[in-house]
Amino acid sequence: AIDSFASYFGVDINSDDTYQNRGTVQFQVYGDNTLLFESKVLKITDGIQYTGEIDLSGYKTLRLVGNDGGDGISGDWVE
């Protein structure tokens, strides 16, 4: 279970600049199996985005997903 001290989650997200404008990525945050946050498809030119505070109250698991943004996997990893 997610401890009460961690009932909110927020993170800075961005695309990797190694691949210049070729890499896109979309981030998702799930509590248990419920989608709590989904970013727009990001390119390196979008700069760093903040998810805002995501309420995790009542969830037992947290899952972070980085998708390919619809253009293949070049530069689409999450660290």
PDB file of C-alpha atoms in Angstrom:
ATOM      1  CA  ALA A   1       0.000   0.000   0.000  1.00  0.00           C
ATOM      2  CA  ILE A   2       1.063   3.571  -0.564  1.00  0.00           C
ATOM      3  CA  ASP A   3       1.973   5.155   2.785  1.00  0.00           C
ATOM      4  CA  SER A   4       0.031   8.175   3.979  1.00  0.00           C
ATOM      5  CA  PHE A   5       3.144  10.399   3.805  1.00  0.00           C
ATOM      6  CA  ALA A   6       3.185   9.780   0.046  1.00  0.00           C
ATOM      7  CA  SER A   7      -0.469  10.481  -0.670  1.00  0.00           C
ATOM      8  CA  TYR A   8       0.428  12.992  -3.393  1.00  0.00           C
ATOM      9  CA  PHE A   9       2.778  12.489  -6.312  1.00  0.00           C
ATOM     10  CA  GLY A  10       4.182  14.934  -8.847  1.00  0.00           C
ATOM     11  CA  VAL A  11       7.012  14.657 -11.361  1.00  0.00           C
ATOM     12  CA  ASP A  12       8.777  16.679 -14.067  1.00  0.00           C
ATOM     13  CA  ILE A  13       8.541  14.986 -17.471  1.00  0.00           C
ATOM     14  CA  ASN A  14      10.326  15.604 -20.764  1.00  0.00           C
ATOM     15  CA  SER A  15      11.485  13.940 -23.990  1.00  0.00           C
ATOM     16  CA  ASP A  16      15.174  12.973 -24.386  1.00  0.00           C
ATOM     17  CA  ASP A  17      17.221  15.523 -26.360  1.00  0.00           C
ATOM     18  CA  THR A  18      19.691  12.930 -27.701  1.00  0.00           C
ATOM     19  CA  TYR A  19      17.417  12.248 -30.668  1.00  0.00           C
ATOM     20  CA  GLN A  20      16.656  15.930 -31.349  1.00  0.00           C
ATOM     21  CA  ASN A  21      13.101  16.213 -32.704  1.00  0.00           C
ATOM     22  CA  ARG A  22      12.677  12.517 -33.567  1.00  0.00           C
ATOM     23  CA  GLY A  23      11.680  11.271 -30.122  1.00  0.00           C
ATOM     24  CA  THR A  24       8.239  11.773 -28.654  1.00  0.00           C
ATOM     25  CA  VAL A  25       6.868  10.327 -25.455  1.00  0.00           C
ATOM     26  CA  GLN A  26       3.605  10.270 -23.520  1.00  0.00           C
ATOM     27  CA  PHE A  27       3.478   9.650 -19.772  1.00  0.00           C
ATOM     28  CA  GLN A  28       0.744   7.963 -17.763  1.00  0.00           C
ATOM     29  CA  VAL A  29       0.320   7.484 -14.013  1.00  0.00           C
ATOM     30  CA  TYR A  30      -1.938   4.728 -12.678  1.00  0.00           C
ATOM     31  CA  GLY A  31      -3.174   4.077  -9.142  1.00  0.00           C
ATOM     32  CA  ASP A  32      -3.992   0.375  -9.011  1.00  0.00           C
ATOM     33  CA  ASN A  33      -5.510   0.063 -12.534  1.00  0.00           C
ATOM     34  CA  THR A  34      -7.065   3.536 -12.675  1.00  0.00           C
ATOM     35  CA  LEU A  35      -5.544   6.144 -14.986  1.00  0.00           C
ATOM     36  CA  LEU A  36      -4.821   9.190 -12.807  1.00  0.00           C
ATOM     37  CA  PHE A  37      -2.780  11.295 -15.230  1.00  0.00           C
ATOM     38  CA  GLU A  38      -1.936  11.297 -18.939  1.00  0.00           C
ATOM     39  CA  SER A  39       0.354  13.865 -20.534  1.00  0.00           C
ATOM     40  CA  LYS A  40       0.034  15.185 -24.026  1.00  0.00           C
ATOM     41  CA  VAL A  41       2.528  13.722 -26.502  1.00  0.00           C
ATOM     42  CA  LEU A  42       5.780  15.535 -25.702  1.00  0.00           C
ATOM     43  CA  LYS A  43       8.706  16.522 -27.937  1.00  0.00           C
ATOM     44  CA  ILE A  44      12.021  17.893 -26.710  1.00  0.00           C
ATOM     45  CA  THR A  45      10.909  21.349 -27.855  1.00  0.00           C
ATOM     46  CA  ASP A  46       8.060  21.247 -25.299  1.00  0.00           C
ATOM     47  CA  GLY A  47      10.553  21.525 -22.437  1.00  0.00           C
ATOM     48  CA  ILE A  48       9.954  20.165 -18.957  1.00  0.00           C
ATOM     49  CA  GLN A  49       6.320  19.682 -17.967  1.00  0.00           C
ATOM     50  CA  TYR A  50       4.992  19.157 -14.437  1.00  0.00           C
ATOM     51  CA  THR A  51       2.194  16.701 -13.750  1.00  0.00           C
ATOM     52  CA  GLY A  52       0.776  18.703 -10.879  1.00  0.00           C
ATOM     53  CA  GLU A  53      -0.076  16.947  -7.635  1.00  0.00           C
ATOM     54  CA  ILE A  54      -1.762  13.595  -8.245  1.00  0.00           C
ATOM     55  CA  ASP A  55      -3.867  12.336  -5.347  1.00  0.00           C
ATOM     56  CA  LEU A  56      -2.875   8.755  -4.463  1.00  0.00           C
ATOM     57  CA  SER A  57      -5.217   8.399  -1.485  1.00  0.00           C
ATOM     58  CA  GLY A  58      -6.703   4.916  -1.245  1.00  0.00           C
ATOM     59  CA  TYR A  59      -4.527   3.294  -3.931  1.00  0.00           C
ATOM     60  CA  LYS A  60      -2.295   0.325  -3.137  1.00  0.00           C
ATOM     61  CA  THR A  61       0.016   0.436  -6.153  1.00  0.00           C
ATOM     62  CA  LEU A  62       1.534   3.154  -8.322  1.00  0.00           C
ATOM     63  CA  ARG A  63       2.516   2.480 -11.945  1.00  0.00           C
ATOM     64  CA  LEU A  64       4.390   4.937 -14.184  1.00  0.00           C
ATOM     65  CA  VAL A  65       4.211   4.347 -17.943  1.00  0.00           C
ATOM     66  CA  GLY A  66       6.167   5.980 -20.769  1.00  0.00           C
ATOM     67  CA  ASN A  67       4.633   5.363 -24.204  1.00  0.00           C
ATOM     68  CA  ASP A  68       6.247   5.929 -27.598  1.00  0.00           C
ATOM     69  CA  GLY A  69       4.054   8.903 -28.549  1.00  0.00           C
ATOM     70  CA  GLY A  70       2.899   7.094 -31.692  1.00  0.00           C
ATOM     71  CA  ASP A  71       6.085   7.423 -33.755  1.00  0.00           C
ATOM     72  CA  GLY A  72       8.181   4.407 -32.758  1.00  0.00           C
ATOM     73  CA  ILE A  73      10.660   3.944 -29.942  1.00  0.00           C
ATOM     74  CA  SER A  74      13.598   6.246 -30.869  1.00  0.00           C
ATOM     75  CA  GLY A  75      14.444   8.341 -27.802  1.00  0.00           C
ATOM     76  CA  ASP A  76      11.394   7.148 -25.882  1.00  0.00           C
ATOM     77  CA  TRP A  77      12.738   5.782 -22.604  1.00  0.00           C
ATOM     78  CA  VAL A  78      11.900   6.843 -19.083  1.00  0.00           C
ATOM     79  CA  GLU A  79      14.581   7.354 -16.429  1.00  0.00           C
TER      80      GLU A  79
END
